């Protein structure tokens, strides 16, 4: 062995001497290289958004979807290994239909998140399995309590409930931008229409033209307007939001460069 | 062979000379030898903010009354109750299962289960084991979604939400009475009186119903049990 402590990253069934499971950390790394996925809990619904890199000019834009409908009232956005994510989506669908079959009511958001996390976690326990290289953002509505919620399931098998969350390449700056929106305070909460614009702005802000690959924006929501069903955001509105976002970013840049000039004087 | 061949064949079949009666009532015919039956009268009426459930107290083995003060009202969760009719053993086992599933669900979801969920679980058990069960149950209770509600699950395992429900062998005698007494939007007091009155009349006519009347009033604030002794039944005009 090259050095002390190495050799502990071969299996997720072994802890390293300082208490880490390297295979799970590597799985998280797989997500960090993928397109940014954002989720935002607004006053009247939840919005999901994924930056899907267009790897090939001949690709049909609507193929290889990152946002999937799980049940009438819930949807999942995935980023990382897309094929791993599809496996999670299938499982989430199974959990939903199983729950409704047994109990006669829709699965509560928290239970769906927890059950999906348990499934992901199982793959971090066995030497013969590989952890998921995917993060999943779950947006759902509970007709029983009339509450909507946003959760994120990570490769380690944890699930947290968020006001706003991000995964993928641009997650760090995206989180700072999401925090600036102050949606966790009731008095500064925004509606889904504003949320769509803000998420489009964050994605475009983080995207570096020329350096990053061209991408397609996938957006969906579970909100009052969609009758609390998981639906794709109308194409026209995404277009409108993107136009607004680009203009807003441009104006901000101009403002900043003006300020710089003033400083020089 | 013409197109009427089927009909002709049917007509040639020998008709039974007389109907052979097995000497058992409809309630007890399907029971195993020695099985206890709750030849019963049960009912439930929801009101604004809750539900009243009631039952007689007779448990019989054929003509012998095995228990004259039995309790056919079973609690499934904090605010969900169930009236049992049919085989005592089957319905006890069923309510035990549903109670177990509901307590597990309450822990997983972190909230009280709904009456609809309780009824759905009971329906699944009754439907999937219909060949081996003799159980007709009424589920009633209070939950924040539907407030007071009543679900009827008769023999085959259908599950129907009802404005009120009656069941058991004694219920056949009081359909008219309950239809005439029931009205939409009854108060707690009216529903409670109606339940006691109707069960008294069923007990008077039905040989397999009798004893005392047991009721429970389920509300958000809690459950109130009550019983009417056999010598103080509100029978008559």
Short mmCIF file of C-alpha atoms in Angstrom, two decimals:
data_model
loop_
_atom_site.label_atom_id
_atom_site.label_comp_id
_atom_site.label_asym_id
_atom_site.label_seq_id
_atom_site.Cartn_x
_atom_site.Cartn_y
_atom_site.Cartn_z
CA UNK A 1 0.00 0.00 0.00
CA UNK A 2 1.15 3.46 -0.89
CA UNK A 3 0.58 5.09 2.48
CA UNK A 4 -1.15 4.46 5.76
CA UNK A 5 -4.91 4.84 5.47
CA UNK A 6 -5.07 4.02 1.80
CA UNK A 7 -6.98 0.96 0.68
CA UNK A 8 -10.02 2.04 2.65
CA UNK A 9 -11.75 3.41 -0.42
CA UNK A 10 -12.39 0.11 -2.15
CA UNK A 11 -15.71 -0.64 -0.54
CA UNK A 12 -18.52 1.28 1.10
CA UNK A 13 -18.70 -1.45 3.74
CA UNK A 14 -15.46 -0.28 5.40
CA UNK A 15 -14.78 2.82 7.47
CA UNK A 16 -11.42 4.54 7.18
CA UNK A 17 -9.46 4.88 10.48
CA UNK A 18 -10.70 8.47 10.81
CA UNK A 19 -14.30 7.42 10.36
CA UNK A 20 -15.07 8.17 6.73
CA UNK A 21 -16.58 6.09 3.97
CA UNK A 22 -14.66 7.08 0.86
CA UNK A 23 -16.92 5.36 -1.66
CA UNK A 24 -19.82 7.53 -0.49
CA UNK A 25 -17.68 10.66 -0.76
CA UNK A 26 -16.66 9.68 -4.29
CA UNK A 27 -20.33 9.24 -5.15
CA UNK A 28 -20.95 12.82 -3.97
CA UNK A 29 -18.06 13.92 -6.20
CA UNK A 30 -19.89 12.39 -9.18
CA UNK A 31 -22.81 14.75 -8.49
CA UNK A 32 -20.51 17.76 -8.15
CA UNK A 33 -19.48 17.49 -11.79
CA UNK A 34 -23.01 17.35 -13.20
CA UNK A 35 -25.40 20.11 -14.26
CA UNK A 36 -26.78 22.36 -11.54
CA UNK A 37 -30.17 21.44 -10.10
CA UNK A 38 -32.15 23.96 -8.06
CA UNK A 39 -35.27 23.77 -5.94
CA UNK A 40 -37.20 26.60 -4.33
CA UNK A 41 -40.12 26.54 -1.92
CA UNK A 42 -42.34 29.52 -2.66
CA UNK A 43 -45.44 30.88 -0.91
CA UNK A 44 -47.85 29.11 -3.26
CA UNK A 45 -45.84 26.12 -4.51
CA UNK A 46 -42.47 24.54 -5.21
CA UNK A 47 -40.30 25.04 -8.31
CA UNK A 48 -37.68 22.60 -9.64
CA UNK A 49 -35.04 23.52 -12.19
CA UNK A 50 -32.20 21.61 -13.84
CA UNK A 51 -29.44 22.78 -16.17
CA UNK A 52 -29.15 20.00 -18.73
CA UNK A 53 -25.91 20.20 -20.74
CA UNK A 54 -26.43 19.56 -24.46
CA UNK A 55 -23.58 17.17 -25.13
CA UNK A 56 -24.22 16.86 -28.84
CA UNK A 57 -25.56 19.22 -31.45
CA UNK A 58 -27.69 16.46 -32.94
CA UNK A 59 -29.45 15.78 -29.63
CA UNK A 60 -33.21 16.19 -29.52
CA UNK A 61 -33.65 18.88 -26.83
CA UNK A 62 -36.47 17.11 -24.97
CA UNK A 63 -34.61 13.78 -24.68
CA UNK A 64 -32.98 12.40 -21.52
CA UNK A 65 -35.19 14.26 -19.09
CA UNK A 66 -33.94 15.30 -15.65
CA UNK A 67 -37.31 16.09 -14.12
CA UNK A 68 -39.79 13.27 -13.66
CA UNK A 69 -43.34 13.07 -12.40
CA UNK A 70 -43.59 10.59 -9.53
CA UNK A 71 -47.24 10.86 -8.62
CA UNK A 72 -49.95 13.36 -9.49
CA UNK A 73 -48.78 15.67 -6.69
CA UNK A 74 -45.02 15.10 -6.71
CA UNK A 75 -42.00 15.38 -8.96
CA UNK A 76 -38.29 14.65 -8.76
CA UNK A 77 -35.36 16.49 -10.33
CA UNK A 78 -32.15 14.49 -10.67
CA UNK A 79 -28.57 15.43 -11.31
CA UNK A 80 -25.37 13.40 -11.40
CA UNK A 81 -25.48 9.96 -12.98
CA UNK A 82 -28.75 10.21 -14.86
CA UNK A 83 -29.16 6.45 -15.15
CA UNK A 84 -28.75 6.05 -11.37
CA UNK A 85 -31.30 8.81 -10.96
CA UNK A 86 -33.82 7.00 -13.13
CA UNK A 87 -33.53 4.04 -10.79
CA UNK A 88 -34.41 6.36 -7.90
CA UNK A 89 -37.33 7.75 -9.87
CA UNK A 90 -38.69 4.24 -10.46
CA UNK A 91 -38.38 3.47 -6.76
CA UNK A 92 -40.10 6.72 -5.79
CA UNK A 93 -43.01 5.84 -8.10
CA UNK A 94 -43.24 2.39 -6.52
CA UNK A 95 -43.28 3.86 -3.01
CA UNK A 96 -46.10 6.22 -3.98
CA UNK A 97 -48.31 3.56 -5.51
CA UNK A 98 -47.58 1.07 -2.72
CA UNK A 99 -48.54 3.59 -0.07
CA UNK A 100 -51.77 4.55 -1.78
CA UNK A 101 -52.64 0.89 -2.40
CA UNK A 102 -52.22 0.05 1.30
CA UNK A 103 -53.54 3.13 3.06
CA UNK A 104 -55.94 4.65 0.52
CA UNK A 105 -54.38 8.11 0.76
CA UNK A 106 -51.51 9.95 -0.95
CA UNK A 107 -48.08 9.42 0.56
CA UNK A 108 -47.10 12.34 2.83
CA UNK A 109 -44.12 14.34 1.49
CA UNK A 110 -41.93 13.54 4.48
CA UNK A 111 -42.58 9.81 4.19
CA UNK A 112 -41.77 9.82 0.47
CA UNK A 113 -38.46 11.59 1.13
CA UNK A 114 -37.55 9.28 3.98
CA UNK A 115 -38.40 6.12 2.05
CA UNK A 116 -36.43 7.25 -0.97
CA UNK A 117 -33.48 8.09 1.30
CA UNK A 118 -33.68 4.63 2.91
CA UNK A 119 -33.44 3.08 -0.55
CA UNK A 120 -30.40 5.17 -1.44
CA UNK A 121 -28.83 4.48 1.94
CA UNK A 122 -29.09 0.71 1.45
CA UNK A 123 -26.56 1.01 -1.38
CA UNK A 124 -23.99 2.45 1.02
CA UNK A 125 -24.13 -0.56 3.35
CA UNK A 126 -22.97 -3.48 1.25
CA UNK A 127 -19.60 -4.28 -0.23
CA UNK A 128 -21.22 -5.71 -3.33
CA UNK A 129 -23.14 -2.52 -4.14
CA UNK A 130 -22.16 0.86 -5.51
CA UNK A 131 -23.67 4.01 -3.96
CA UNK A 132 -25.86 6.25 -6.15
CA UNK A 133 -23.98 8.98 -8.00
CA UNK A 134 -27.11 11.11 -7.95
CA UNK A 135 -28.82 13.78 -5.90
CA UNK A 136 -32.59 14.01 -6.13
CA UNK A 137 -34.73 17.05 -5.40
CA UNK A 138 -38.26 16.07 -4.43
CA UNK A 139 -41.11 18.57 -4.74
CA UNK A 140 -44.44 17.40 -3.39
CA UNK A 141 -47.82 18.40 -2.08
CA UNK A 142 -49.84 16.68 0.61
CA UNK A 143 -53.61 16.97 -0.02
CA UNK A 144 -54.34 15.89 3.56
CA UNK A 145 -52.49 18.77 5.25
CA UNK A 146 -52.54 21.08 2.19
CA UNK A 147 -48.80 21.69 2.63
CA UNK A 148 -46.14 21.70 -0.07
CA UNK A 149 -42.54 20.79 0.54
CA UNK A 150 -39.08 20.49 -1.01
CA UNK A 151 -36.55 17.84 -0.04
CA UNK A 152 -33.16 16.72 -1.27
CA UNK A 153 -31.89 13.13 -1.13
CA UNK A 154 -28.11 12.80 -1.33
CA UNK A 155 -25.90 9.81 -2.26
CA UNK A 156 -25.15 9.13 1.42
CA UNK A 157 -28.85 8.41 2.00
CA UNK A 158 -29.76 11.52 3.95
CA UNK A 159 -32.83 13.61 3.14
CA UNK A 160 -33.40 17.14 4.39
CA UNK A 161 -36.34 19.46 3.91
CA UNK A 162 -35.42 22.84 2.46
CA UNK A 163 -36.73 26.29 1.58
CA UNK A 164 -34.19 26.34 -1.21
CA UNK A 165 -31.53 23.83 -2.24
CA UNK A 166 -28.96 23.19 -4.93
CA UNK A 167 -26.94 20.24 -6.22
CA UNK A 168 -24.44 19.77 -9.03
CA UNK A 169 -21.61 21.88 -10.40
CA UNK A 170 -22.80 25.32 -9.38
CA UNK A 171 -24.26 24.36 -6.02
CA UNK A 172 -22.03 26.58 -3.82
CA UNK A 173 -22.63 29.95 -5.52
CA UNK A 174 -26.24 28.89 -6.18
CA UNK A 175 -26.82 28.41 -2.45
CA UNK A 176 -25.52 31.91 -1.70
CA UNK A 177 -27.84 33.32 -4.35
CA UNK A 178 -30.79 31.31 -2.96
CA UNK A 179 -30.05 32.61 0.55
CA UNK A 180 -30.19 36.18 -0.75
CA UNK A 181 -33.82 35.60 -1.80
CA UNK A 182 -34.77 35.30 1.88
CA UNK A 183 -37.63 32.90 1.09
CA UNK A 184 -37.43 31.33 4.53
CA UNK A 185 -39.07 34.41 6.06
CA UNK A 186 -42.84 34.59 5.51
CA UNK A 187 -42.75 38.37 4.85
CA UNK A 188 -40.16 38.08 2.06
CA UNK A 189 -41.45 34.85 0.51
CA UNK A 190 -42.09 34.97 -3.24
CA UNK A 191 -44.69 33.28 -5.45
CA UNK A 192 -43.86 30.55 -7.98
CA UNK A 193 -43.93 32.89 -11.00
CA UNK A 194 -41.26 35.04 -9.36
CA UNK A 195 -39.48 31.84 -8.24
CA UNK A 196 -39.19 30.60 -11.83
CA UNK A 197 -37.59 33.92 -12.84
CA UNK A 198 -35.15 33.84 -9.94
CA UNK A 199 -34.07 30.24 -10.61
CA UNK A 200 -33.57 31.05 -14.30
CA UNK A 201 -31.47 34.04 -13.23
CA UNK A 202 -29.27 31.92 -10.92
CA UNK A 203 -28.65 29.28 -13.60
CA UNK A 204 -27.68 31.91 -16.18
CA UNK A 205 -25.59 33.82 -13.65
CA UNK A 206 -23.49 30.74 -12.91
CA UNK A 207 -23.18 29.71 -16.52
CA UNK A 208 -20.02 30.91 -18.21
CA UNK A 209 -20.58 31.43 -21.90
CA UNK A 210 -17.83 29.88 -23.99
CA UNK A 211 -16.34 27.95 -21.08
CA UNK A 212 -19.38 25.81 -20.17
CA UNK A 213 -21.35 23.66 -22.57
CA UNK A 214 -24.60 24.97 -24.06
CA UNK A 215 -27.57 23.78 -22.01
CA UNK A 216 -31.31 23.40 -21.89
CA UNK A 217 -33.37 24.57 -18.91
CA UNK A 218 -35.82 22.06 -17.54
CA UNK A 219 -38.36 23.49 -15.13
CA UNK A 220 -41.38 22.12 -13.33
CA UNK A 221 -43.64 23.10 -10.47
CA UNK A 222 -46.19 21.84 -8.00
CA UNK A 223 -48.34 24.86 -7.23
CA UNK A 224 -51.74 26.45 -6.88
CA UNK A 225 -51.70 27.40 -10.56
CA UNK A 226 -51.16 23.76 -11.61
CA UNK A 227 -53.95 22.68 -9.26
CA UNK A 228 -51.21 21.30 -6.97
CA UNK A 229 -50.21 18.75 -9.61
CA UNK A 230 -46.63 18.27 -10.80
CA UNK A 231 -46.45 19.94 -14.21
CA UNK A 232 -43.77 21.35 -16.46
CA UNK A 233 -43.59 25.14 -16.37
CA UNK A 234 -45.20 26.40 -19.64
CA UNK A 235 -42.53 26.86 -22.35
CA UNK A 236 -43.60 30.43 -23.04
CA UNK A 237 -43.14 31.34 -19.42
CA UNK A 238 -39.70 29.72 -19.19
CA UNK A 239 -38.72 31.76 -22.27
CA UNK A 240 -40.04 34.93 -20.65
CA UNK A 241 -38.19 34.16 -17.40
CA UNK A 242 -34.92 33.51 -19.23
CA UNK A 243 -35.21 36.78 -21.17
CA UNK A 244 -35.84 38.64 -17.92
CA UNK A 245 -32.91 36.83 -16.26
CA UNK A 246 -30.45 37.69 -19.03
CA UNK A 247 -31.52 41.36 -18.97
CA UNK A 248 -31.28 41.49 -15.18
CA UNK A 249 -27.77 40.02 -15.18
CA UNK A 250 -26.69 42.47 -17.92
CA UNK A 251 -28.03 45.45 -15.99
CA UNK A 252 -26.27 44.32 -12.84
CA UNK A 253 -22.97 43.95 -14.68
CA UNK A 254 -23.33 47.46 -16.16
CA UNK A 255 -24.11 48.84 -12.73
CA UNK A 256 -21.04 47.17 -11.28
CA UNK A 257 -18.72 48.42 -14.06
CA UNK A 258 -20.10 51.95 -13.55
CA UNK A 259 -19.26 51.68 -9.87
CA UNK A 260 -15.74 50.54 -10.69
CA UNK A 261 -15.20 53.57 -12.92
CA UNK A 262 -16.36 55.87 -10.16
CA UNK A 263 -13.88 54.28 -7.79
CA UNK A 264 -11.08 55.03 -10.20
CA UNK A 265 -11.89 58.75 -10.32
CA UNK B 1 -79.69 -27.85 -32.32
CA UNK B 2 -81.47 -24.54 -32.82
CA UNK B 3 -80.76 -21.27 -31.13
CA UNK B 4 -83.11 -22.17 -28.27
CA UNK B 5 -81.22 -25.32 -27.31
CA UNK B 6 -79.88 -23.79 -24.14
CA UNK B 7 -83.31 -22.82 -22.87
CA UNK B 8 -84.74 -26.25 -23.59
CA UNK B 9 -81.99 -27.91 -21.65
CA UNK B 10 -82.67 -25.69 -18.68
CA UNK B 11 -86.32 -26.48 -18.70
CA UNK B 12 -85.69 -30.21 -18.75
CA UNK B 13 -83.64 -29.98 -15.54
CA UNK B 14 -85.54 -31.50 -12.59
CA UNK B 15 -87.05 -28.92 -10.26
CA UNK B 16 -86.41 -29.43 -6.52
CA UNK B 17 -89.53 -30.80 -4.86
CA UNK B 18 -89.12 -28.77 -1.69
CA UNK B 19 -86.57 -26.37 -0.20
CA UNK B 20 -84.46 -28.10 2.44
CA UNK B 21 -83.90 -25.82 5.41
CA UNK B 22 -80.81 -26.48 7.50
CA UNK B 23 -82.37 -25.06 10.64
CA UNK B 24 -79.77 -22.32 10.92
CA UNK B 25 -80.26 -18.58 10.60
CA UNK B 26 -78.52 -16.61 7.83
CA UNK B 27 -76.08 -15.27 10.42
CA UNK B 28 -74.97 -18.64 11.78
CA UNK B 29 -75.06 -20.78 8.62
CA UNK B 30 -71.50 -20.00 7.60
CA UNK B 31 -69.98 -20.45 11.04
CA UNK B 32 -67.76 -23.39 11.94
CA UNK B 33 -69.04 -25.79 14.63
CA UNK B 34 -68.61 -24.15 18.03
CA UNK B 35 -67.70 -20.72 16.60
CA UNK B 36 -69.01 -17.73 18.46
CA UNK B 37 -71.13 -15.30 16.49
CA UNK B 38 -72.02 -11.77 17.31
CA UNK B 39 -75.57 -12.06 15.88
CA UNK B 40 -75.75 -8.40 16.20
CA UNK B 41 -77.15 -4.95 15.86
CA UNK B 42 -74.54 -2.27 15.22
CA UNK B 43 -74.78 1.29 13.92
CA UNK B 44 -72.94 4.57 13.54
CA UNK B 45 -74.09 8.13 12.82
CA UNK B 46 -71.73 11.04 12.25
CA UNK B 47 -72.60 14.55 13.41
CA UNK B 48 -70.95 17.97 13.18
CA UNK B 49 -67.61 17.41 14.90
CA UNK B 50 -67.75 13.69 15.61
CA UNK B 51 -69.56 10.38 15.39
CA UNK B 52 -71.71 8.13 17.60
CA UNK B 53 -71.23 4.36 17.42
CA UNK B 54 -73.49 1.84 19.12
CA UNK B 55 -73.98 -1.91 19.52
CA UNK B 56 -76.00 -4.48 21.46
CA UNK B 57 -74.10 -6.91 23.69
CA UNK B 58 -75.21 -10.45 22.76
CA UNK B 59 -72.70 -13.13 21.70
CA UNK B 60 -74.21 -16.53 20.89
CA UNK B 61 -73.23 -20.11 19.99
CA UNK B 62 -76.33 -21.28 18.17
CA UNK B 63 -79.17 -20.79 20.64
CA UNK B 64 -76.90 -20.43 23.67
CA UNK B 65 -75.95 -16.92 24.75
CA UNK B 66 -72.22 -17.21 25.42
CA UNK B 67 -71.92 -13.64 26.68
CA UNK B 68 -74.76 -11.22 27.44
CA UNK B 69 -72.59 -8.20 28.17
CA UNK B 70 -69.97 -8.34 25.42
CA UNK B 71 -68.36 -5.23 23.95
CA UNK B 72 -68.61 -5.07 20.16
CA UNK B 73 -67.07 -1.61 19.93
CA UNK B 74 -63.31 -1.76 19.39
CA UNK B 75 -60.90 1.17 19.47
CA UNK B 76 -58.50 1.23 16.50
CA UNK B 77 -56.73 4.50 17.23
CA UNK B 78 -57.16 7.62 19.39
CA UNK B 79 -60.18 8.85 17.41
CA UNK B 80 -61.09 5.80 15.31
CA UNK B 81 -63.52 3.09 16.42
CA UNK B 82 -65.07 0.03 14.87
CA UNK B 83 -68.36 -1.91 15.33
CA UNK B 84 -67.92 -5.66 14.86
CA UNK B 85 -70.43 -8.17 13.48
CA UNK B 86 -70.11 -11.76 12.25
CA UNK B 87 -67.62 -14.20 13.74
CA UNK B 88 -66.25 -12.89 17.04
CA UNK B 89 -62.88 -14.53 16.43
CA UNK B 90 -62.50 -13.16 12.89
CA UNK B 91 -63.51 -9.60 13.78
CA UNK B 92 -61.27 -9.54 16.86
CA UNK B 93 -58.31 -10.68 14.77
CA UNK B 94 -59.10 -8.11 12.07
CA UNK B 95 -59.35 -5.22 14.51
CA UNK B 96 -56.09 -6.33 16.12
CA UNK B 97 -54.35 -6.20 12.73
CA UNK B 98 -55.78 -2.81 11.81
CA UNK B 99 -54.92 -1.39 15.24
CA UNK B 100 -51.34 -2.64 14.77
CA UNK B 101 -50.98 -1.17 11.26
CA UNK B 102 -52.45 2.17 12.33
CA UNK B 103 -50.07 2.52 15.26
CA UNK B 104 -47.12 1.76 12.95
CA UNK B 105 -48.38 4.29 10.40
CA UNK B 106 -48.84 6.95 13.08
CA UNK B 107 -45.19 6.53 14.06
CA UNK B 108 -43.92 6.67 10.47
CA UNK B 109 -45.95 9.71 9.43
CA UNK B 110 -45.82 11.47 12.80
CA UNK B 111 -49.52 12.30 12.65
CA UNK B 112 -52.83 10.67 13.54
CA UNK B 113 -54.18 8.39 10.79
CA UNK B 114 -57.47 9.24 9.07
CA UNK B 115 -60.69 7.23 9.34
CA UNK B 116 -60.43 6.67 5.57
CA UNK B 117 -57.05 4.98 6.03
CA UNK B 118 -58.42 2.75 8.80
CA UNK B 119 -61.35 1.75 6.60
CA UNK B 120 -59.01 1.11 3.68
CA UNK B 121 -56.80 -1.20 5.74
CA UNK B 122 -59.83 -3.10 7.05
CA UNK B 123 -61.20 -3.40 3.52
CA UNK B 124 -57.95 -4.87 2.23
CA UNK B 125 -57.91 -7.52 4.94
CA UNK B 126 -61.60 -8.35 4.47
CA UNK B 127 -61.38 -8.47 0.67
CA UNK B 128 -58.16 -10.43 0.34
CA UNK B 129 -59.28 -13.06 2.88
CA UNK B 130 -62.97 -13.10 2.00
CA UNK B 131 -63.05 -16.90 1.53
CA UNK B 132 -62.00 -17.49 5.15
CA UNK B 133 -63.76 -14.66 6.95
CA UNK B 134 -67.19 -13.90 8.33
CA UNK B 135 -66.95 -10.24 9.18
CA UNK B 136 -69.07 -7.17 8.60
CA UNK B 137 -67.73 -4.06 10.25
CA UNK B 138 -68.57 -0.39 10.50
CA UNK B 139 -65.71 2.05 11.02
CA UNK B 140 -66.31 5.50 12.40
CA UNK B 141 -64.27 8.27 13.91
CA UNK B 142 -63.00 11.80 13.83
CA UNK B 143 -60.08 13.22 11.84
CA UNK B 144 -59.03 16.75 10.83
CA UNK B 145 -59.71 16.08 7.12
CA UNK B 146 -63.28 14.74 7.15
CA UNK B 147 -64.28 15.55 10.76
CA UNK B 148 -66.87 12.90 11.73
CA UNK B 149 -67.17 10.08 9.16
CA UNK B 150 -68.53 6.54 8.81
CA UNK B 151 -67.43 3.71 6.50
CA UNK B 152 -69.30 0.43 6.06
CA UNK B 153 -67.43 -2.76 5.15
CA UNK B 154 -69.94 -5.59 4.59
CA UNK B 155 -69.22 -9.30 3.96
CA UNK B 156 -67.50 -9.28 0.52
CA UNK B 157 -65.02 -6.54 1.40
CA UNK B 158 -66.48 -3.48 -0.26
CA UNK B 159 -65.79 -0.20 1.50
CA UNK B 160 -68.40 2.54 1.27
CA UNK B 161 -68.49 5.93 2.93
CA UNK B 162 -72.00 6.48 4.24
CA UNK B 163 -74.10 9.26 5.77
CA UNK B 164 -74.89 6.69 8.48
CA UNK B 165 -74.55 2.92 8.73
CA UNK B 166 -76.37 0.00 10.35
CA UNK B 167 -75.29 -3.61 10.34
CA UNK B 168 -75.68 -7.10 11.79
CA UNK B 169 -78.72 -9.41 11.81
CA UNK B 170 -80.79 -6.96 13.87
CA UNK B 171 -80.34 -4.14 11.40
CA UNK B 172 -82.85 -5.65 8.96
CA UNK B 173 -85.64 -4.90 11.45
CA UNK B 174 -84.85 -1.22 11.80
CA UNK B 175 -84.10 0.08 8.27
CA UNK B 176 -87.48 1.83 8.15
CA UNK B 177 -87.17 3.19 11.66
CA UNK B 178 -83.68 4.62 11.09
CA UNK B 179 -84.64 6.03 7.67
CA UNK B 180 -87.51 7.90 9.31
CA UNK B 181 -85.44 9.10 12.28
CA UNK B 182 -82.27 10.13 10.39
CA UNK B 183 -81.80 13.58 8.98
CA UNK B 184 -78.77 15.36 7.61
CA UNK B 185 -76.89 17.54 10.09
CA UNK B 186 -78.07 15.90 13.30
CA UNK B 187 -76.65 17.23 16.56
CA UNK B 188 -74.62 15.04 18.91
CA UNK B 189 -77.62 14.71 21.21
CA UNK B 190 -79.99 13.75 18.37
CA UNK B 191 -77.56 11.20 16.90
CA UNK B 192 -76.96 9.61 20.30
CA UNK B 193 -80.68 9.32 21.05
CA UNK B 194 -81.32 7.91 17.58
CA UNK B 195 -78.66 5.20 17.99
CA UNK B 196 -80.00 4.05 21.37
CA UNK B 197 -83.61 4.07 20.18
CA UNK B 198 -82.89 2.14 16.97
CA UNK B 199 -80.78 -0.54 18.68
CA UNK B 200 -83.48 -1.00 21.36
CA UNK B 201 -86.02 -1.76 18.67
CA UNK B 202 -83.71 -4.17 16.86
CA UNK B 203 -82.99 -5.99 20.13
CA UNK B 204 -86.71 -6.42 20.73
CA UNK B 205 -87.34 -8.09 17.35
CA UNK B 206 -84.06 -9.88 16.63
CA UNK B 207 -83.49 -13.10 18.54
CA UNK B 208 -79.71 -12.84 18.21
CA UNK B 209 -79.49 -9.27 19.50
CA UNK B 210 -79.97 -8.34 23.13
CA UNK B 211 -78.47 -7.54 26.49
CA UNK B 212 -77.40 -3.95 27.00
CA UNK B 213 -76.61 -1.12 24.58
CA UNK B 214 -73.03 0.13 24.44
CA UNK B 215 -72.20 3.41 22.73
CA UNK B 216 -69.22 5.65 22.22
CA UNK B 217 -69.23 9.30 21.21
CA UNK B 218 -66.00 10.16 19.36
CA UNK B 219 -64.97 13.81 19.19
CA UNK B 220 -61.72 15.72 18.80
CA UNK B 221 -61.75 16.34 22.54
CA UNK B 222 -61.97 12.61 23.35
CA UNK B 223 -64.17 9.54 23.52
CA UNK B 224 -67.15 9.10 25.86
CA UNK B 225 -68.34 5.54 26.52
CA UNK B 226 -71.88 4.94 27.75
CA UNK B 227 -74.17 1.98 28.28
CA UNK B 228 -77.91 1.52 28.67
CA UNK B 229 -78.92 -1.41 30.95
CA UNK B 230 -81.32 -4.00 29.54
CA UNK B 231 -84.16 -2.88 31.83
CA UNK B 232 -83.96 0.77 30.78
CA UNK B 233 -84.06 0.52 26.99
CA UNK B 234 -85.76 3.43 25.16
CA UNK B 235 -88.26 1.11 23.42
CA UNK B 236 -91.68 2.11 22.18
CA UNK B 237 -93.30 5.32 20.97
#
